[in-house]
Every structure is written in C-alpha cells, then in structure tokens.
XYZ file of C-alpha atoms in Angstrom:
434
model
C -14.585 62.599 19.704
C -11.881 63.298 17.080
C -9.227 62.961 19.796
C -10.664 59.589 20.842
C -10.682 58.383 17.239
C -7.077 59.454 16.680
C -5.882 57.940 19.964
C -7.673 54.654 19.335
C -6.259 54.399 15.832
C -2.746 55.047 17.134
C -3.066 52.523 19.938
C -4.514 49.891 17.629
C -1.395 50.111 15.474
C 1.006 50.129 18.389
C -0.827 47.573 20.550
C -2.755 45.075 18.459
C -5.462 43.107 20.251
C -4.123 40.021 21.966
C -5.339 36.508 21.280
C -6.372 34.671 18.139
C -10.078 35.447 18.337
C -11.328 37.779 15.630
C -15.116 37.190 15.531
C -17.286 38.401 18.384
C -20.928 37.607 19.073
C -23.233 40.406 20.259
C -26.563 39.469 21.831
C -29.393 41.968 22.031
C -32.776 42.388 23.693
C -35.545 44.933 23.167
C -39.100 44.999 24.574
C -40.371 43.868 21.186
C -40.732 40.698 19.143
C -37.623 38.813 18.078
C -37.964 39.886 14.395
C -38.330 43.534 15.456
C -35.272 43.269 17.711
C -33.199 41.835 14.861
C -34.468 44.483 12.437
C -33.432 47.325 14.764
C -30.164 46.080 16.239
C -28.525 43.887 13.602
C -27.865 46.850 11.228
C -25.900 48.532 14.041
C -24.167 45.698 15.851
C -23.338 43.612 12.806
C -23.479 45.615 9.567
C -22.293 48.985 10.876
C -19.581 47.621 13.193
C -18.161 45.325 10.492
C -18.070 48.186 8.017
C -16.428 50.539 10.548
C -13.771 47.995 11.518
C -12.987 47.292 7.858
C -12.519 50.990 7.127
C -10.685 52.026 10.267
C -9.012 48.963 11.809
C -8.137 46.827 8.771
C -10.877 44.336 9.605
C -9.157 43.345 12.847
C -12.461 41.961 14.165
C -15.856 40.960 12.846
C -19.188 40.898 14.631
C -22.315 38.753 14.484
C -25.598 39.798 16.092
C -28.122 37.395 17.654
C -31.337 38.043 19.644
C -31.306 36.888 23.279
C -33.489 36.659 26.381
C -36.918 36.313 24.775
C -37.057 32.584 25.541
C -35.341 30.250 27.979
C -33.544 28.578 25.059
C -31.821 31.858 24.164
C -31.221 33.085 27.725
C -27.970 35.032 27.772
C -26.792 33.663 31.148
C -26.474 30.210 29.608
C -24.611 31.589 26.597
C -22.260 33.557 28.841
C -21.387 30.502 30.925
C -20.752 28.513 27.754
C -18.568 31.302 26.309
C -20.935 31.779 23.359
C -21.495 35.499 23.931
C -18.994 38.373 23.994
C -21.190 41.482 24.211
C -24.791 42.160 25.182
C -27.100 45.080 24.384
C -29.886 45.302 26.935
C -31.686 47.284 29.595
C -30.096 48.678 32.789
C -31.246 45.813 35.027
C -29.541 43.321 32.731
C -26.357 45.414 32.826
C -26.409 45.142 36.631
C -26.922 41.383 36.475
C -24.105 40.545 34.046
C -21.756 42.731 36.087
C -22.780 41.166 39.424
C -22.729 37.569 38.188
C -20.000 37.478 35.553
C -17.847 40.589 35.981
C -18.904 42.060 32.639
C -18.228 45.772 32.142
C -20.368 48.477 30.506
C -18.907 49.751 27.233
C -21.396 52.390 26.060
C -24.849 53.828 26.790
C -27.136 54.941 24.002
C -28.850 58.311 23.716
C -32.330 57.800 22.372
C -34.339 60.151 20.196
C -38.135 60.264 20.536
C -40.221 62.897 18.703
C -37.066 64.947 18.278
C -36.249 64.779 22.013
C -32.815 63.345 22.850
C -31.924 61.780 26.211
C -29.485 59.253 27.622
C -31.763 58.302 30.523
C -34.847 56.168 31.079
C -37.790 57.429 33.073
C -40.909 55.462 34.001
C -44.630 56.182 33.978
C -47.473 55.037 36.164
C -50.441 55.618 33.855
C -54.187 55.195 34.302
C -57.318 56.151 32.419
C -58.433 59.729 32.869
C -61.958 58.360 33.216
C -60.946 56.118 36.137
C -62.059 58.333 39.022
C -60.841 55.794 41.575
C -57.181 56.103 40.545
C -55.896 59.646 40.216
C -52.788 59.503 42.458
C -50.279 56.910 43.625
C -51.920 56.905 47.051
C -55.085 55.567 45.362
C -53.394 52.324 44.354
C -54.159 50.253 47.448
C -56.157 47.199 46.309
C -55.681 48.236 42.669
C -54.646 46.016 39.754
C -51.107 46.774 38.493
C -49.413 45.805 35.242
C -45.618 45.462 35.100
C -43.180 44.397 32.397
C -39.926 42.474 32.194
C -38.693 40.985 35.488
C -35.185 42.417 35.126
C -36.396 45.868 34.006
C -36.180 48.650 36.572
C -38.281 50.977 34.421
C -41.128 48.525 34.027
C -40.896 46.704 37.374
C -38.320 47.469 40.109
C -38.917 51.226 40.392
C -42.668 50.581 40.756
C -41.872 48.678 43.953
C -39.499 51.265 45.447
C -41.524 54.387 44.582
C -44.826 52.962 45.845
C -43.101 51.773 49.019
C -42.195 55.394 49.712
C -45.913 56.179 49.461
C -46.744 53.492 52.027
C -47.903 50.896 49.489
C -46.222 47.512 49.127
C -47.182 45.963 45.798
C -46.976 42.451 47.294
C -49.288 43.104 50.255
C -51.509 45.985 49.117
C -52.185 45.410 45.398
C -55.109 43.141 44.604
C -53.429 41.792 41.457
C -50.079 42.143 39.668
C -49.927 41.010 36.048
C -46.545 40.373 34.400
C -46.478 41.280 30.688
C -42.839 40.505 29.929
C -41.866 42.379 26.769
C -45.462 42.717 25.514
C -45.828 46.347 26.534
C -48.579 47.046 24.016
C -50.818 44.428 25.644
C -50.468 46.268 28.952
C -51.559 49.531 27.343
C -54.528 47.754 25.746
C -55.598 46.219 29.062
C -55.581 49.613 30.790
C -57.748 50.940 27.941
C -60.139 47.993 28.375
C -60.248 48.643 32.167
C -58.786 45.222 32.890
C -55.991 47.043 34.739
C -56.199 50.070 37.008
C -52.658 51.205 36.312
C -49.738 50.276 34.066
C -46.034 50.897 34.568
C -43.743 51.330 31.550
C -40.658 53.260 30.379
C -41.371 56.857 29.407
C -39.469 56.580 26.121
C -41.484 53.523 25.052
C -44.781 55.224 25.876
C -43.804 58.378 24.003
C -42.642 56.437 20.960
C -45.369 53.792 20.753
C -48.461 55.163 22.512
C -48.100 58.950 22.317
C -51.583 59.785 21.000
C -53.257 57.488 23.542
C -51.092 58.868 26.339
C -52.102 62.429 25.569
C -55.794 61.805 24.951
C -56.762 59.061 27.418
C -54.141 58.539 30.124
C -53.071 60.347 33.255
C -49.410 60.151 34.282
C -49.413 59.636 38.048
C -46.853 61.394 40.231
C -45.130 63.367 37.414
C -41.776 64.585 38.730
C -38.689 66.464 37.572
C -35.345 64.662 37.610
C -31.869 65.482 36.340
C -29.462 63.172 34.544
C -25.841 64.021 33.737
C -26.479 67.748 34.011
C -29.684 67.700 31.947
C -33.314 67.990 32.958
C -35.098 64.821 31.890
C -37.299 66.023 29.015
C -40.092 63.413 29.227
C -42.816 62.776 31.822
C -41.618 60.417 34.552
C -43.057 59.103 37.812
C -39.792 57.673 39.151
C -36.055 58.296 39.405
C -33.981 57.772 36.265
C -31.768 54.967 35.009
C -29.243 54.993 32.166
C -30.707 54.115 28.789
C -30.073 50.769 27.074
C -26.404 50.060 26.557
C -23.691 47.597 25.641
C -21.626 45.477 28.064
C -18.643 43.253 27.311
C -17.182 40.050 28.701
C -13.932 40.390 30.696
C -12.440 38.015 28.090
C -12.772 40.627 25.326
C -9.413 42.427 24.872
C -9.390 46.004 26.085
C -8.397 47.282 22.645
C -11.467 45.690 21.050
C -13.657 47.353 23.671
C -12.082 50.734 22.918
C -12.521 50.259 19.190
C -16.161 49.248 19.642
C -16.764 52.333 21.786
C -15.124 54.535 19.153
C -17.323 53.048 16.452
C -20.543 53.455 18.442
C -19.743 56.994 19.590
C -19.138 57.907 15.929
C -22.643 56.724 14.998
C -25.177 59.538 14.572
C -28.862 59.859 13.864
C -27.996 60.708 10.274
C -27.187 57.029 9.768
C -30.383 55.209 8.660
C -29.614 52.305 11.010
C -29.498 54.648 14.015
C -32.622 56.518 12.936
C -34.581 53.280 12.491
C -33.614 52.184 16.012
C -34.401 55.661 17.468
C -30.772 56.024 18.607
C -29.128 59.437 18.445
C -25.623 58.212 19.345
C -23.690 56.399 22.100
C -21.809 57.916 25.049
C -19.666 56.685 27.928
C -21.522 54.216 30.181
C -24.054 55.533 32.666
C -24.114 54.818 36.397
C -26.325 51.957 37.602
C -26.334 52.581 41.373
C -30.070 53.410 41.574
C -30.938 50.347 39.503
C -28.858 48.025 41.645
C -30.298 49.490 44.854
C -33.866 48.899 43.645
C -33.029 45.324 42.640
C -31.388 44.675 46.010
C -34.429 46.021 47.877
C -36.722 43.740 45.893
C -34.535 40.707 46.507
C -33.887 40.283 42.781
C -30.181 39.609 43.438
C -29.106 36.828 45.782
C -25.740 37.232 47.568
C -25.357 40.760 46.151
C -21.664 41.292 46.891
C -19.283 42.097 44.080
C -16.332 41.239 46.318
C -17.300 37.573 46.819
C -16.031 35.445 43.971
C -15.562 31.716 43.592
C -13.838 29.927 40.732
C -13.585 33.053 38.630
C -17.180 34.246 38.989
C -19.328 35.982 41.557
C -21.596 33.997 43.832
C -24.260 36.653 43.220
C -27.273 35.444 41.277
C -30.001 37.430 39.533
C -33.413 35.860 39.404
C -34.222 35.100 35.794
C -37.278 36.250 33.823
C -38.189 32.589 33.375
C -38.622 31.650 37.036
C -42.063 31.291 38.613
C -42.839 34.797 39.858
C -44.204 33.628 43.217
C -40.717 32.334 44.019
C -38.941 35.671 43.621
C -41.065 38.123 45.568
C -39.831 39.838 48.709
C -42.414 39.840 51.512
C -42.050 42.406 54.328
C -41.673 41.405 57.992
C -44.840 39.857 59.357
C -45.811 38.381 55.968
C -44.953 35.193 54.148
C -45.212 34.284 50.473
C -48.003 32.054 49.286
C -47.116 28.449 48.680
C -46.526 27.595 45.000
C -49.830 26.585 43.471
C -51.953 28.550 45.970
C -52.132 31.742 43.908
C -54.981 30.595 41.667
C -57.171 29.842 44.682
C -56.330 33.240 46.211
C -57.340 34.967 42.970
C -60.664 33.081 42.877
C -61.328 33.852 46.523
C -60.976 37.563 45.711
C -63.160 37.342 42.606
C -60.280 37.547 40.111
C -58.442 35.355 37.660
C -55.120 35.566 35.791
C -55.231 36.322 32.061
C -54.523 33.319 29.864
C -50.805 32.882 29.254
C -49.683 35.648 31.636
C -48.235 35.164 35.126
C -50.086 37.105 37.784
C -50.233 37.326 41.564
C -53.191 38.109 43.840
C -52.116 39.417 47.259
C -49.004 37.179 47.082
C -47.792 38.020 50.596
C -50.113 36.857 53.359
C -50.086 37.705 57.063
C -47.883 35.328 59.018
C -50.281 33.734 61.498
C -49.170 32.669 64.975
C -48.959 28.907 65.348
C -49.044 27.228 68.770
C -46.260 24.684 69.121
C -46.396 22.298 72.078
C -43.236 20.539 73.326
C -43.409 16.760 73.130
C -43.222 16.317 76.938
C -46.238 18.581 77.497
C -48.223 16.881 74.753
C -47.413 13.475 76.234
C -48.605 14.602 79.698
C -51.913 15.739 78.253
C -52.386 12.520 76.328
C -51.694 10.408 79.436
C -54.083 12.511 81.521
C -56.893 12.339 79.000
C -56.372 8.617 78.481
C -56.480 7.929 82.230
C -59.643 10.001 82.714
C -61.291 8.211 79.809
C -60.307 4.884 81.320
C -61.786 5.836 84.698
C -65.084 6.688 83.117
C -65.139 3.585 80.937
C -64.628 1.159 83.839
C -67.110 2.905 86.111
C -64.674 4.308 88.654
C -66.301 7.737 88.611
C -69.377 6.341 90.320
C -67.326 4.893 93.174
C -64.949 7.813 93.794
C -66.575 8.702 97.136
C -66.445 5.061 98.242
C -62.823 4.493 97.309
C -60.199 6.841 98.759
C -57.584 5.275 96.486
C -59.592 6.064 93.333
C -60.264 9.591 94.595
C -56.567 10.196 95.242
C -55.694 8.893 91.771
C -58.253 11.175 90.108
C -56.965 14.192 92.024
C -53.391 13.307 91.032
C -54.369 13.091 87.367
C -56.200 16.422 87.500
C -53.143 18.115 89.059
C -50.950 16.728 86.254
C -53.377 18.038 83.659
C -53.495 21.530 85.196
C -49.690 21.653 85.432
C -49.344 20.680 81.781
C -51.778 23.374 80.696
C -49.898 26.124 82.589
C -46.650 25.146 80.842
C -47.948 25.493 77.263
C -45.686 28.038 75.503
C -46.724 29.992 72.417
C -44.091 30.116 69.731
C -44.055 31.684 66.282
C -42.939 29.785 63.295
C -43.285 30.069 59.545
C -45.975 27.983 57.996
C-alpha cells in the first residue's frame, strides 16, 4: 500500500489529470432507506475523499455524494446518459450493468466487517423457519412461496434462480408465488416469521448484521455450502456461489489519474476510521471478478444483447432490465412455457387461492404451459364453409327428401361430401405462441 501511495503521488505531480473538470459526483445505493444510505456512504465518498484529496493531492478534485436507484426519478442509468454521474457505489449486479451498457470500469471492491468477521465477498442464504416441517431442503421448494430482493441483485435474486435450477426447480414454473421486496429486506424476514413466506433469499452479510439473533434462534439456512474467494474460505453461511462485495465503478470519462487517486484514498481507509466502522467497511481492495454474476444474469435474461463487443454511437447495445419495470415482462420462461399476459397475474393468484401483498409486486406461476393451437389454412377453412353451407341449403329447400328421386341431386350431395372429407384429411396441426 505504501508503494501505491508513493507511486500515485509521484504520478500526480508528473502527470496532472487532464481536462477542466474538478468536481465529481458519486452515486450510491444500499439495501436500506435513502436517509440510511446517505448516513453510511456520504461520510466516505464525500467527506473522507475531499479531506484525503486536500491533504495528499492539493485539492485537485472534489466529490459530492448523492443517493441513487431507490426511485425511478433517481435511477442512475438516466443520470449516466445525461452525464450527471461520474462514479457509482452499488452491488455486483449493478457493476455488471454499468459495464455492459456504458463501458464503466470497476475501481475498488470493499471488504466488509460483520461481527468481527472480514470478507470481500457476498454469499447468499435461503432461509426458512425451523418450525416449517414442509421446507427443510432446497428440494422441498416446489410449490413454495419465495421472497426475493432487488431485481439487479445476484445475492437476493439471480443466484436463487441458478442454484434452484441445478436442483431441478425453476422458480418461474415451480414456485407457487414469488414476492419482490426490493430493498426492504427486513420486511422479507418479517414475512417468513409470520409464515406468509415459506423461504426468503438474502445476502449472508445482511442477515448476519441485521437479523443475527433471529437467524440463530428461528431460521434454518438451506443448502449451506463451503466456497472460496480470493484464496480465503468464505467465513459466513452461504447457500450459493459467491460474488464480489459492493464496490465503486467509474465512468470512462473520468481521467485515469483521478481513478488511481480515488483507489489510493479508499485503500488507505481502515476500520479505525469512524466513517468506515459506521458503514461496516474494513477497507477497499482491487476490484473483484464479476463473471459468475454476469453468467447468472445472462441465464435469467436480465441483460438483452449481452455482448460487450457490440457498440453503437459510443455505447453498448446491451440493456439491463431496470428495477422499475413490470416484473412479468422480464422473466425468462423455459422451452415449452410462455409468460402470462400482462394483467393476468392477479387472476392466476386468485385461482390458486393467493393474493399479492399490498404495494409489492408478486408473481403466481408466471410461466404457463404452451398449449397446442390448431391453425387451419384459409383454403381448407373455405372448403369446409362451402360444404356446410351447401348441405344446409339442401336441407332447407327440401332436397334431402328427394335425393333418391333425383340422380342430379344425389350426385351433387355425394360431390359435396367428398369435398368435405378431403378438407378434413388435409387439416394440419401447427404450434404457435398464444
């Protein structure tokens, strides 16, 4: 670290940051309320960084922190397109999205500290009540009710999909109900306690920090597994593979020297600093690797056109589905299933004796079996119509009674019957989406 500090200081004197911009805006998101996010991150990304730059880089840059991504009005994608954001602190799924869509680059990954345990990774927990005899393993989750968190969070959403799929359970075809809690993780815990959910899915670090006593006394962690991250055994219970912890990413427009100086400042931060301790951050390290996160998001269909190589007009054509879209529109149904039509979910819930909680998106068996639909070519349909019309006409004018007396009428009837039989033998059966 001392070598990095010395090198950065030397380079900053020899190669000052290019451009006239000196103030940078840092947006941040945490799975908490907006006031709590500001209280935890502003002391680091505004107060601490400004103080560090004044002391070490002659105030070459200043920083202002703002909360993002809790509402559509403060969605960071909009701010990025309008050049109103230079850095973002967020979860791994968001890091993947800003890289895929806008070419942003990770700058640093935090190492969190929970109950004295330090880790730079995020695990995830499937948790259920110990008293819930029906749900004791992941294989028990068919037809269960599942709670998930933020739509762009691998450790409260995407990994639930991929891990359960490995167990033969697709959350969109096999779960009776999925409730989306956004960043209100505590409400999910409460609903599992009240038996309004069979199982919840949340980051291990959040559960250990915010619901430790309840976790130990009342919850089972399903599928506890051992994983390694950057040469360390993950020290917390986890049901899924690991992702890097929350981190900081920067716009490609930010000069490289500013990025290096920001990394130096953050890597110099320690838990001894009250701002770091209050945010449960031990320090920052070099960025983690997001391959597992991106793979899970790709499998779920959370990223459209997921190719980093395809760019148009200075930005990627890739698009991450936002947390503010209607959830029924961003699910990935397996082959042989189709998504419910928008607006049909409420009826499906009622039909299965369920309802969505007030103010929370939820889905009840959102992927339905794709039924076979018979499609008749227009020529065949026309032949049938003509045949039926002619037969009806014969009956209506009394020709049926005189068929034996009139060879011409009999020949006509036989001709019509042959046409009808031929049309019926030519009816193909085709599959199409409803």
